[in-house]
Short mmCIF file of C-alpha atoms and ligand atoms in Angstrom, two decimals:
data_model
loop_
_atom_site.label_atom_id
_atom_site.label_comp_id
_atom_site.label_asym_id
_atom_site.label_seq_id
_atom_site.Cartn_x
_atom_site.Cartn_y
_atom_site.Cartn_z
CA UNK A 1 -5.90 6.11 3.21
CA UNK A 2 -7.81 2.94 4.72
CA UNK A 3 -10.91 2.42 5.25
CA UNK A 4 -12.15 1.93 1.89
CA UNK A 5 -15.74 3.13 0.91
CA UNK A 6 -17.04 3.85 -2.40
CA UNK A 7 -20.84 5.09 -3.16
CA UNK A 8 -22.83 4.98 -6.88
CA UNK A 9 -25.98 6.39 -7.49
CA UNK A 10 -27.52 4.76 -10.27
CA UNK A 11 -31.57 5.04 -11.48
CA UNK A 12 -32.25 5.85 -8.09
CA UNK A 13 -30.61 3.40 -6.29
CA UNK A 14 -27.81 3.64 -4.14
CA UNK A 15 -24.57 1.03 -3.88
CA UNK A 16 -21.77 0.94 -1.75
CA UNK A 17 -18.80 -0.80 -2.98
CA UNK A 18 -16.30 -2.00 0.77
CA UNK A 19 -16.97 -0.73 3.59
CA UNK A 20 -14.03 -1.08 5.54
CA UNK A 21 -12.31 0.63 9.06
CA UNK A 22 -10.32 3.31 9.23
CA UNK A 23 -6.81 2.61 10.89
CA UNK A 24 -4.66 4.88 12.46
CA UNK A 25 -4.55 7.18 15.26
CA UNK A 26 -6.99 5.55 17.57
CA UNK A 27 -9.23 8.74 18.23
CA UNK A 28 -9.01 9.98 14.95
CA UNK A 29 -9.50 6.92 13.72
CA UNK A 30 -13.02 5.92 16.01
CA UNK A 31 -14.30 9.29 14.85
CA UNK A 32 -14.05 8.45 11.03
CA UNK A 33 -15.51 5.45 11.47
CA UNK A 34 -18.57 6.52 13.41
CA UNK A 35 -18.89 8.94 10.83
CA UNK A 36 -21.41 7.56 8.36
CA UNK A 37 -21.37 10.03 5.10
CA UNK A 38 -24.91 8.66 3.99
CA UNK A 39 -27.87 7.77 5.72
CA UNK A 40 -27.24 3.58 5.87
CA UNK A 41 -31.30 2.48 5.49
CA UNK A 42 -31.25 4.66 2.77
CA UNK A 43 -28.40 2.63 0.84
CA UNK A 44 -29.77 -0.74 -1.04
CA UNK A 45 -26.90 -3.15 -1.89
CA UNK A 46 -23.46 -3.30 -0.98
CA UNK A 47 -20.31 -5.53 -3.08
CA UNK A 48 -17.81 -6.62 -1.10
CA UNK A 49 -14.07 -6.80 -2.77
CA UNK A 50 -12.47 -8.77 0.15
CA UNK A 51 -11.76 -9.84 3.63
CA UNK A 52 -9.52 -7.36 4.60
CA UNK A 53 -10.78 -4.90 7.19
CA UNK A 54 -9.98 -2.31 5.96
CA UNK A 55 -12.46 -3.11 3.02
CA UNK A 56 -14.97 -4.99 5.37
CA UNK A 57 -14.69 -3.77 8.87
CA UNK A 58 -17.07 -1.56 8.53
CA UNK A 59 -19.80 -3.50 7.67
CA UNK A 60 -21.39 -4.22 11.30
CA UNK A 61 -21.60 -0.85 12.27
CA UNK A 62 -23.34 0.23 9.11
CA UNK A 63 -25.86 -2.89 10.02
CA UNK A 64 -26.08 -1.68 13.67
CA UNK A 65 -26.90 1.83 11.80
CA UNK A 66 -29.65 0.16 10.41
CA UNK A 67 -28.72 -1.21 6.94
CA UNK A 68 -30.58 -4.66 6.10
CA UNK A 69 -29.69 -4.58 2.32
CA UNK A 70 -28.19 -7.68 0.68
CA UNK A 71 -23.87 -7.97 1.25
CA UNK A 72 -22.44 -9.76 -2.31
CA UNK A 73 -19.26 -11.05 -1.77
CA UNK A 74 -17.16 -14.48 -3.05
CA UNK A 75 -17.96 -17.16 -1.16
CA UNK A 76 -14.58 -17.30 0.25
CA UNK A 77 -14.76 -13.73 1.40
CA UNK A 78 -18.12 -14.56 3.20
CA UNK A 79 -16.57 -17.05 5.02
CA UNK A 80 -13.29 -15.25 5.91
CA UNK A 81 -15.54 -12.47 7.37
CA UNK A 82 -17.21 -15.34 9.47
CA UNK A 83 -14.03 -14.57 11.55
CA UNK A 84 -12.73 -11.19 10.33
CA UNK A 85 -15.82 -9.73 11.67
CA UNK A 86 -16.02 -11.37 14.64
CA UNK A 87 -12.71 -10.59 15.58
CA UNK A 88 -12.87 -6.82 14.93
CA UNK A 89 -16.25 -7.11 16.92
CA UNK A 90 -13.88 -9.03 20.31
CA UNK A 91 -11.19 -5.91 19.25
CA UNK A 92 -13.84 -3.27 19.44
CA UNK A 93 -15.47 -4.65 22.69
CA UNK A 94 -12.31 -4.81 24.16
CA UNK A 95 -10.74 -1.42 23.07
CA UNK A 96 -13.54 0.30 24.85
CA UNK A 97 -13.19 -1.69 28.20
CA UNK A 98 -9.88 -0.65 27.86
CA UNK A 99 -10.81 2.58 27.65
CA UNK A 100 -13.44 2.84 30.08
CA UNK A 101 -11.29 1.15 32.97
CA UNK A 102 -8.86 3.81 32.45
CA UNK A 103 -11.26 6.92 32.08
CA UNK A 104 -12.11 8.86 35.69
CA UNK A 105 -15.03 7.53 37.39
CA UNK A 106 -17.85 10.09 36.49
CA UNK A 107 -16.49 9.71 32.96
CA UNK A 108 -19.58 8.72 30.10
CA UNK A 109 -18.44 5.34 29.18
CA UNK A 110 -17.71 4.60 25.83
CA UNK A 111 -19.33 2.06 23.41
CA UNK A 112 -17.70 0.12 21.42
CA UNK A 113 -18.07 0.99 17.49
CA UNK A 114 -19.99 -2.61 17.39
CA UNK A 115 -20.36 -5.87 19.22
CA UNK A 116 -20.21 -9.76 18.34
CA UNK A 117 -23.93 -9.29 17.96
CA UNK A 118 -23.79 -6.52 15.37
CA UNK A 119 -20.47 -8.67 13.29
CA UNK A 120 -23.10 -11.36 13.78
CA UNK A 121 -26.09 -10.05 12.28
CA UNK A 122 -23.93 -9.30 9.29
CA UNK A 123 -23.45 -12.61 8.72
CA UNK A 124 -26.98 -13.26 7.95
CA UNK A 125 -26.73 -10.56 4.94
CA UNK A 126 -24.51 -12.20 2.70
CA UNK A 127 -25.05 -13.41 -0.54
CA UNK A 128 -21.73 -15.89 -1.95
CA UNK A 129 -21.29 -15.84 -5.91
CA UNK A 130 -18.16 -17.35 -7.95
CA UNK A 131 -16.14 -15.42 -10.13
CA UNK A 132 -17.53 -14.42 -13.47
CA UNK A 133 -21.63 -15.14 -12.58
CA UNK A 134 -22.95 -12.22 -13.65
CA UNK A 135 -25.63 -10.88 -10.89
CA UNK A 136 -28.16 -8.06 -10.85
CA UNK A 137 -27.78 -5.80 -7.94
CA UNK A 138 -29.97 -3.14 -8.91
CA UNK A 139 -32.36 -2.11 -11.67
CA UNK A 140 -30.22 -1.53 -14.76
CA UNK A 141 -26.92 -2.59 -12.80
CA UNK A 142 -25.30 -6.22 -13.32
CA UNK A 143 -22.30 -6.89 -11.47
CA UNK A 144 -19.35 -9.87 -12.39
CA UNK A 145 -16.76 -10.84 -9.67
CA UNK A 146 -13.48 -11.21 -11.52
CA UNK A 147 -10.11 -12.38 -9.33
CA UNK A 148 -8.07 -9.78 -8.01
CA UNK A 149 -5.19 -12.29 -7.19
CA UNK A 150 -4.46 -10.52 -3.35
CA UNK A 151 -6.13 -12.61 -1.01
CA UNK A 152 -8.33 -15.65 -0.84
CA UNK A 153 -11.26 -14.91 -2.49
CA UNK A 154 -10.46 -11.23 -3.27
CA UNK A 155 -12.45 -9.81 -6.27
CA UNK A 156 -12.07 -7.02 -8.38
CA UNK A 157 -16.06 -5.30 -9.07
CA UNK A 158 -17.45 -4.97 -12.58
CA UNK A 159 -20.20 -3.42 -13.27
CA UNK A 160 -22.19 -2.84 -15.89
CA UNK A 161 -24.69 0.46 -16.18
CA UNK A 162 -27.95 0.90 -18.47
CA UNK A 163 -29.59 4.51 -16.97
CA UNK A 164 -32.57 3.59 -18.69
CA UNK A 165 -34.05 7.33 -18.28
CA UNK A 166 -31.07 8.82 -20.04
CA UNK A 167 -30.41 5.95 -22.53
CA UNK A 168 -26.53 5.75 -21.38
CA UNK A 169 -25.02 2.29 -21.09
CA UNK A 170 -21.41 2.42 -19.21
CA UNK A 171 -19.45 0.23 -17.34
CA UNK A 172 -17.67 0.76 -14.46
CA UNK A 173 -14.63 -1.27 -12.55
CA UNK A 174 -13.22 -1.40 -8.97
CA UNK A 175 -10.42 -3.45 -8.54
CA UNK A 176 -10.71 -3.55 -4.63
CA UNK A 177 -6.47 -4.45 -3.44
CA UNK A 178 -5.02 -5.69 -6.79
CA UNK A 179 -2.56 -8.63 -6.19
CA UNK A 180 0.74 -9.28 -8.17
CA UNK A 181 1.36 -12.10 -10.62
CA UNK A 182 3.24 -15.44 -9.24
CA UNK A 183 2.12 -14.90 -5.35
CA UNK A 184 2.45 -18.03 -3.96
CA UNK A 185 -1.48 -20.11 -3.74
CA UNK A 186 -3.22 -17.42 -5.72
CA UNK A 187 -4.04 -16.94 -9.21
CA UNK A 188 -2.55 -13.82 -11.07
CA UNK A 189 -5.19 -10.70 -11.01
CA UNK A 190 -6.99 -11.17 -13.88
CA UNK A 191 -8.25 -8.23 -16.58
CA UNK A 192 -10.79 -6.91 -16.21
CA UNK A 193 -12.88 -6.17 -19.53
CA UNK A 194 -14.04 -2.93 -20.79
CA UNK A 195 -14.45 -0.67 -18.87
CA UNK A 196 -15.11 3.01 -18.91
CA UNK A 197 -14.53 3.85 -15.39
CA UNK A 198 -11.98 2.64 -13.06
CA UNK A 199 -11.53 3.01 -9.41
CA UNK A 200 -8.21 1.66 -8.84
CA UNK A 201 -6.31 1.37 -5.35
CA UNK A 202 -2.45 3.02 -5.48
CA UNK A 203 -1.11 1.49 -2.15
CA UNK A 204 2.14 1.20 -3.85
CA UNK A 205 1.63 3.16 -6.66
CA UNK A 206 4.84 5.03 -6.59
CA UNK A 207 7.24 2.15 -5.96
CA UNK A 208 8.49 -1.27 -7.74
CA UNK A 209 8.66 -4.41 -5.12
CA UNK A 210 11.37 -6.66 -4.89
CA UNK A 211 10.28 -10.19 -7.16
CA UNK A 212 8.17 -12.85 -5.63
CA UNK A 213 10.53 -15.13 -6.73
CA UNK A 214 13.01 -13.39 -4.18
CA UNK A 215 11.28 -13.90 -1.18
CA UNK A 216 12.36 -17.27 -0.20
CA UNK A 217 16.02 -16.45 -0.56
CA UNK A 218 15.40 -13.05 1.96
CA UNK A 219 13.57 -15.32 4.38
CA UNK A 220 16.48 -17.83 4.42
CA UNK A 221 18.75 -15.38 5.16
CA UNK A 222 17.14 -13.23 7.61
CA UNK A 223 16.34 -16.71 9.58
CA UNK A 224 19.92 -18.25 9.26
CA UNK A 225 21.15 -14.85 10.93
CA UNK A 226 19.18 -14.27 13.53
CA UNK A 227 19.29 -18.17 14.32
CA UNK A 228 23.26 -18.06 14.45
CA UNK A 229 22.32 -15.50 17.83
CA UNK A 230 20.17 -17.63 19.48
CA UNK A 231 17.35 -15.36 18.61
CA UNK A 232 13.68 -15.24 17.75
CA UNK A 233 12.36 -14.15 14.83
CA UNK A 234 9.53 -12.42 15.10
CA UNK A 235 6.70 -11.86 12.03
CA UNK A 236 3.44 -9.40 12.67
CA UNK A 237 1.18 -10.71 9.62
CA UNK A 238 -2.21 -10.27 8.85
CA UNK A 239 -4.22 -13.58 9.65
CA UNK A 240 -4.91 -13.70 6.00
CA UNK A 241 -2.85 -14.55 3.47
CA UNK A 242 0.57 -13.51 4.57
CA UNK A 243 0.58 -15.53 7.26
CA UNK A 244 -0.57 -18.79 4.76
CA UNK A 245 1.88 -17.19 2.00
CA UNK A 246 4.67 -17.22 5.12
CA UNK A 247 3.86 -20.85 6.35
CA UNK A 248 3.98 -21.72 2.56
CA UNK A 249 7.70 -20.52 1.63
CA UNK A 250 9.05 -22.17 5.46
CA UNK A 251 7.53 -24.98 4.13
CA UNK A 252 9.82 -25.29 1.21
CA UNK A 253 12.35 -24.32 3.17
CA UNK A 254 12.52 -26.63 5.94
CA UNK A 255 11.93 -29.67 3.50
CA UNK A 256 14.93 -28.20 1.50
CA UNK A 257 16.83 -27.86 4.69
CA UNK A 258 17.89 -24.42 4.01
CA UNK A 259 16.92 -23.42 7.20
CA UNK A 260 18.31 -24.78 10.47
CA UNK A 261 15.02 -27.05 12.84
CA UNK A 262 13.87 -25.22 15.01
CA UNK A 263 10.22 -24.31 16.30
CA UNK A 264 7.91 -22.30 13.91
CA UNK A 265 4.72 -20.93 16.05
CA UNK A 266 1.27 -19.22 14.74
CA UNK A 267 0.48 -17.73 17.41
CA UNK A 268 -3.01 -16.63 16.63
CA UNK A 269 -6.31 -18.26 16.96
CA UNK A 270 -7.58 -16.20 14.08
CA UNK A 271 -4.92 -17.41 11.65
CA UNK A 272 -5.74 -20.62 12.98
CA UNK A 273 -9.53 -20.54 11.85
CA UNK A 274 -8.63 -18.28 8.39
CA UNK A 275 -6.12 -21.75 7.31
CA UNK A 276 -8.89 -23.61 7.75
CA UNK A 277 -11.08 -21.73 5.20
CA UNK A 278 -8.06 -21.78 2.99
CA UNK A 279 -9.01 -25.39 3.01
CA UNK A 280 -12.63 -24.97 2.21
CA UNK A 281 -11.41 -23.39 -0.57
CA UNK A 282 -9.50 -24.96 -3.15
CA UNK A 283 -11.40 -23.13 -6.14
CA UNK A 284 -9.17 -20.26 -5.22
CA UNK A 285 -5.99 -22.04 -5.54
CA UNK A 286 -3.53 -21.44 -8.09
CA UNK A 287 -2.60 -24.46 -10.03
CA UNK A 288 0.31 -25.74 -8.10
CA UNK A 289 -1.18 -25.35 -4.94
CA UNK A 290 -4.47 -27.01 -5.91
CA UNK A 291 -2.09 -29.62 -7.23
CA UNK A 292 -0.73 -30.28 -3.78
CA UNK A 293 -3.82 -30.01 -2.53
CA UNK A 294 -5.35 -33.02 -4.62
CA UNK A 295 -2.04 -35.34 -4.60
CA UNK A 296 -1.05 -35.36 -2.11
CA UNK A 297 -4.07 -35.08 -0.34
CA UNK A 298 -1.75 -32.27 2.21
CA UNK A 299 -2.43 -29.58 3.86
CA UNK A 300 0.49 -27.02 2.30
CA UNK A 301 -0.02 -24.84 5.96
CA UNK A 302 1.05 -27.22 8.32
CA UNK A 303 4.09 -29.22 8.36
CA UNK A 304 6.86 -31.28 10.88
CA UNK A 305 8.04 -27.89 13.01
CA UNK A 306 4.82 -25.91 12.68
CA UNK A 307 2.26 -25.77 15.40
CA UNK A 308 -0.71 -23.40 15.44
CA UNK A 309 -1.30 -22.07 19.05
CA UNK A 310 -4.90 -20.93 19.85
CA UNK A 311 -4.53 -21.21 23.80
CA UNK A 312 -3.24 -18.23 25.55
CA UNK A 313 -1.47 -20.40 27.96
CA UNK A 314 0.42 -21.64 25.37
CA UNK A 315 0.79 -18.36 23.69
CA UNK A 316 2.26 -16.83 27.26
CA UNK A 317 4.72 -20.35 27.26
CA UNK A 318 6.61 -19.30 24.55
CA UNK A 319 7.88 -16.27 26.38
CA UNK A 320 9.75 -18.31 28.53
CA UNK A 321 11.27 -20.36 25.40
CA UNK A 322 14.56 -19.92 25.06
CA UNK A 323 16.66 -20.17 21.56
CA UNK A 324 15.88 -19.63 18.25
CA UNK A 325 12.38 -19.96 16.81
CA UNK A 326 9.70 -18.04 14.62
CA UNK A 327 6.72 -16.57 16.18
CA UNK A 328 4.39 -14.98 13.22
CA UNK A 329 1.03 -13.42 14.98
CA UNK A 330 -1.10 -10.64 14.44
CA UNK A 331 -2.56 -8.21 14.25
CA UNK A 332 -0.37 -7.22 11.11
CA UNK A 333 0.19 -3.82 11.67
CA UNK A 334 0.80 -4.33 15.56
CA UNK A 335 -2.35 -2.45 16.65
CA UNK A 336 -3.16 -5.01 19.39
CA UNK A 337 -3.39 -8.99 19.50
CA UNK A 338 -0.74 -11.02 20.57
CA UNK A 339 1.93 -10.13 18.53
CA UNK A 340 1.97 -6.73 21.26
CA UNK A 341 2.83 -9.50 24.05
CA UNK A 342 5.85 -10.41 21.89
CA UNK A 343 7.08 -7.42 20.74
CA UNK A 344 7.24 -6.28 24.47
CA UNK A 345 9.15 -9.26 25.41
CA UNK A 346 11.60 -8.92 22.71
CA UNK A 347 11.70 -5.79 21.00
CA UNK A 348 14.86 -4.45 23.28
CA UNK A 349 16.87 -7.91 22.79
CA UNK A 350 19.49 -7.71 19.59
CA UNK A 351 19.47 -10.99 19.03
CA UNK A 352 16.04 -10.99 18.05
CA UNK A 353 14.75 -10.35 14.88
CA UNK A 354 11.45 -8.07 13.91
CA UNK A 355 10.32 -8.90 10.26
CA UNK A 356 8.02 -6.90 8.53
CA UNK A 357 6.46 -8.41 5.42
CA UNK A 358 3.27 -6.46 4.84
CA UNK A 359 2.26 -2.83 5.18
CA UNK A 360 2.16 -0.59 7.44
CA UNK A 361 -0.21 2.33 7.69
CA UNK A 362 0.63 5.55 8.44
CA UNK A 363 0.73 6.20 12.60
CA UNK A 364 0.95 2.90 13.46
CA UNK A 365 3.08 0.73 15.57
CA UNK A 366 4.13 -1.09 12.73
CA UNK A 367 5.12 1.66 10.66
CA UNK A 368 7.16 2.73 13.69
CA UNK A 369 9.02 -0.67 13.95
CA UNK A 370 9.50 -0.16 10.08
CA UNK A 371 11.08 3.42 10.47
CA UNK A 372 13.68 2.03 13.02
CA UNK A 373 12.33 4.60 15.65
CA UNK A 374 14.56 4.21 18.68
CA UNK A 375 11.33 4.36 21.17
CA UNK A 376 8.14 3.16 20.50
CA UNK A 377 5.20 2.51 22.59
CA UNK A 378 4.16 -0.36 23.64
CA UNK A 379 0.69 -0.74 25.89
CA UNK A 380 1.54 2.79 26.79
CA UNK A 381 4.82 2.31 28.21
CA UNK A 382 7.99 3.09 26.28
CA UNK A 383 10.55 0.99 24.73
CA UNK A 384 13.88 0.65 23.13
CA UNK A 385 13.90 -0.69 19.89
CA UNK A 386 17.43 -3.12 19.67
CA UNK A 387 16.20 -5.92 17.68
CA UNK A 388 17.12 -6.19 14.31
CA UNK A 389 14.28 -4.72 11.77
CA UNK A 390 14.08 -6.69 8.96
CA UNK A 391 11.98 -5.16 5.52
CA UNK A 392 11.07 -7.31 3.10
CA UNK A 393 8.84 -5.61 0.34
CA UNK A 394 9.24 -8.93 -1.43
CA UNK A 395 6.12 -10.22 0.47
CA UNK A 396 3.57 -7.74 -0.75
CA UNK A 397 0.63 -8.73 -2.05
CA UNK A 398 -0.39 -5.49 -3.47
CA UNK A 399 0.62 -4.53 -7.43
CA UNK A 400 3.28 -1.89 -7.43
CA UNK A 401 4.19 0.86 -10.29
CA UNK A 402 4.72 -0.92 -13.11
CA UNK A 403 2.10 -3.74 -12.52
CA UNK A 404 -0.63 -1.22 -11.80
CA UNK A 405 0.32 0.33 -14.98
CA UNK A 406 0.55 -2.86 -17.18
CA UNK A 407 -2.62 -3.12 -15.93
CA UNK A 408 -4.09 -0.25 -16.67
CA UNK A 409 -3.17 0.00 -20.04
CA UNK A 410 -4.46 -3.38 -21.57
CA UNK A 411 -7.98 -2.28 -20.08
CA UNK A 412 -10.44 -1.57 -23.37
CA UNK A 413 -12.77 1.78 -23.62
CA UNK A 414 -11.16 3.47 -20.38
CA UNK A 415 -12.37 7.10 -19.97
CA UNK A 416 -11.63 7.91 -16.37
CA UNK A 417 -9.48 6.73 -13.68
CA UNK A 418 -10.09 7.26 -10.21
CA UNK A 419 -6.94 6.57 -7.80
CA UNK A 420 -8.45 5.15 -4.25
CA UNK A 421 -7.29 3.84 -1.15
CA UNK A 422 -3.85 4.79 -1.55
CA UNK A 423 -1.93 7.16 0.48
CA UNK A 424 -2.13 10.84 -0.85
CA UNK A 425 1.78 11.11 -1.43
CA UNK A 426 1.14 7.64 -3.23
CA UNK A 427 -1.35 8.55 -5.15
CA UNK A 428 0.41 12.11 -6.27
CA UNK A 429 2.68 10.32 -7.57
CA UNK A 430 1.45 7.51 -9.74
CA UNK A 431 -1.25 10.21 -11.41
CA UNK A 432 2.04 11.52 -12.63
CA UNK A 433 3.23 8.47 -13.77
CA UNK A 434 -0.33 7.60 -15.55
CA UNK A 435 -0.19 11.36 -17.01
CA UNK A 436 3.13 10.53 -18.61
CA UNK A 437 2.07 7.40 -19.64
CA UNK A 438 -0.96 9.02 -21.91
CA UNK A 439 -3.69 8.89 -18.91
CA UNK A 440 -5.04 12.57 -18.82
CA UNK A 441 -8.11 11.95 -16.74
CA UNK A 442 -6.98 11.14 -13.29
CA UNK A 443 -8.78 11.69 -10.42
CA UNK A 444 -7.36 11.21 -6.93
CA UNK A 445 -10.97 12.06 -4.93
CA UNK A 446 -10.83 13.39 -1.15
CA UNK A 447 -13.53 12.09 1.47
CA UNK A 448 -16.98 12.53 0.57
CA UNK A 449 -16.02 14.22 -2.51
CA UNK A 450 -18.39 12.82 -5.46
CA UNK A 451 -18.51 13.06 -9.15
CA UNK A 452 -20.81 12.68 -11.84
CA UNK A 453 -19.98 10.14 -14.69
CA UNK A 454 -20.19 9.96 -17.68
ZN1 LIG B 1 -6.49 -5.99 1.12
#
């Protein structure tokens, strides 16, 4: 399920760990997230694990509900949201003037779920700490950002309990998206340490990705194919991270001549703007791309053949390119953006290539694309699918099976496991797994379902 949201109730107080957006089927999906399960002025802190919106996206519209608590996050995070936020605001605006040109007349217009002024308000709440500066968020209740190795600035949530009235002193962990070891710019996630009670995502908790170390080799040949046709190769990415993870492996590609010249577009303002706070933030690098960094003074996201298009004059000229050339844009799970504009244009040609490199939730057009439907939709209208669909799990920067479980298992003191933003089937599954493995108390929670620990 997206849209992650997690509530504690501790001495009193009341903290929400992500707030993200629900994605999905766009009605059922505005519902949920209009759906507030607590009262928002009556919440008092909120920990951020990362950019994503699906952790974050929510944020504005609990402000604009009238939360004016503090926001902790990295400081990377706080300044990805700078434009995370403010895109989802343009999106929502947008989606309901979409909407409302297309309703009947006498129709009540709808609002959208928040505005640029609501994303920007939620600026002003943020407070940036570094990994492992321990932080008191609420009486009794210190909180340590340790690196969850998925995107820049992601952080896994550790926090440590004293309920003074009862005498108990716990601890409790969140691990927000947990990365894999060896992703290309990123640390590995690190452990986190003792905890008693973990809320841990399962996103892939019932498969085992292809190695890291693979996906260079899978993007050289999926490129050297579909440039043999004459085609374009087309990548919807998420502005963050895959798309700098993407630019990254062409790079060593290109300079290894492994894969024929030819133009390389990011076609996305957004990914634009999120490469430049990759800059701002070396002290999130791993060491050889810090290394790089410092050097050889370069920027390891632009090179020769890459351009980064922010115009949408430009964006519309490559439509009339002919020949082969990459085009990664977003939104990553094709939901809207520019990457729609593409798709339309070339989703019926077989020369062309559709890669998909991240994942794909449930109902969405990406997930289509992924299944190989033969007709998807496309800005309402329908479409045959004839372009190559290209999977590469390689790319993922979530932990699968066996990493969530390596992980799990050198954590000290750990009494409970709760299994969160996962997909149910996922999550089914990996409980299994755990309860194999020795974990007997697993807990995969449904909305608004709460528990009392310890
Ligand atoms: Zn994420």
């Amino acid at each position: 399920m997206t849209g992650s949201r997690h509530l504690l109730e501790v001495n009193g107080k009341r903290i929400l760990l992500d707030c993200g957006l629900f994605q999905g089927r766009r009605q059922e999906a505005d519902e949920k997230n209009r759906q507030m399960l607590t009262d928002p002025t009556k919440i008092d802190a909120v920990i951020l694990s990362h950019a994503h919106i699906d952790h974050s996206g929510g944020l504005p519209y609990l402000v604009k509900s009238g939360y004016n608590g503090p926001i902790y996050s990295t400081f990377a995070t706080r300044d990805l949201c700078n434009y995370m936020l403010m895109d989802s605001a343009y999106i929502q605006e947008k989606d309901a003037e979409y909407v409302n040109h297309r309703a009947k007349k006498k129709a009540k217009p709808v609002e959208p779920l928040y505005t640029v002024e609501d994303a920007q308000a939620t600026l002003n709440l943020f407070y940036g700490v570094g990994y492992e500066r321990a932080f008191v968020v609420a009486p009794g209740v210190v909180c340590s950002f340790y690196d969850a190795g998925h995107i820049l600035g992601s952080a896994q949530i550790h926090l440590l309990v004293y309920e003074k009235e009862k005498n108990l002193r716990y601890s409790v962990g969140f691990t927000g998206d947990l990365g894999r070891k060896n992703l290309p710019i990123l640390r590995d996630p690190q452990q986190l340490p003792s905890t008693n009670y973990l809320l841990t995502e399962s996103t892939y908790g019932d498969r085992l990705h292809g190695s890291i170390l693979d996906a260079g080799k899978e993007l050289e040949g999926v490129i050297n194919r579909t440039a043999k046709r004459g085609g374009k190769i087309l990548i919807p990415s998420f502005s963050v991270e895959r798309t700098q993870e993407i630019v990254y492996h062409l790079n060593l590609l290109w300079k290894d001549k492994r894969i024929p010249d030819m133009p390389i577009f990011v076609d996305s303002p957004l990914s634009a703007n999120v490469t430049e706070v990759f800059m701002n933030h070396p002290e999130c690098f791993d060491k050889d791309t810090f290394r790089e960094f410092i050097d050889h003074a370069s920027n390891p996201f632009g090179f020769g053949r890459l351009q980064y298009t922010r115009d949408v004059n430009q964006s519309k000229a490559l439509n009339e390119m002919k020949g082969p050339m990459i085009i990664i844009s977003a939104s990553g799970m094709c939901e809207n953006g520019r990457i729609l504009h593409h798709l339309r244009n070339n989703i019926e040609d077989p020369k062309n290539t559709i890669m998909i490199v991240g994942f794909m939730a449930k109902d969405t057009l990406g997930r289509k694309i992924q299944e190989k439907q033969s007709i998807v939709n496309i800005f309402g209208e329908p479409y045959h699918l004839r372009a190559e669909v290209a999977v590469m799990d390689a790319f993922s920067g979530h932990a699968d099976r066996s990493d969530l479980l390596d992980y799990i298992s050198k954590i000290k003191d750990l009494k409970r496991i709760f299994l969160v933003h996962g997909e149910e089937e996922q999550g089914i599954k990996f409980k299994e797994v755990l309860f194999e493995s020795g974990f007997k108390d697993v807990i995969q929670p449904g909305r608004g379902e709460s528990y009392e620990v310890p």
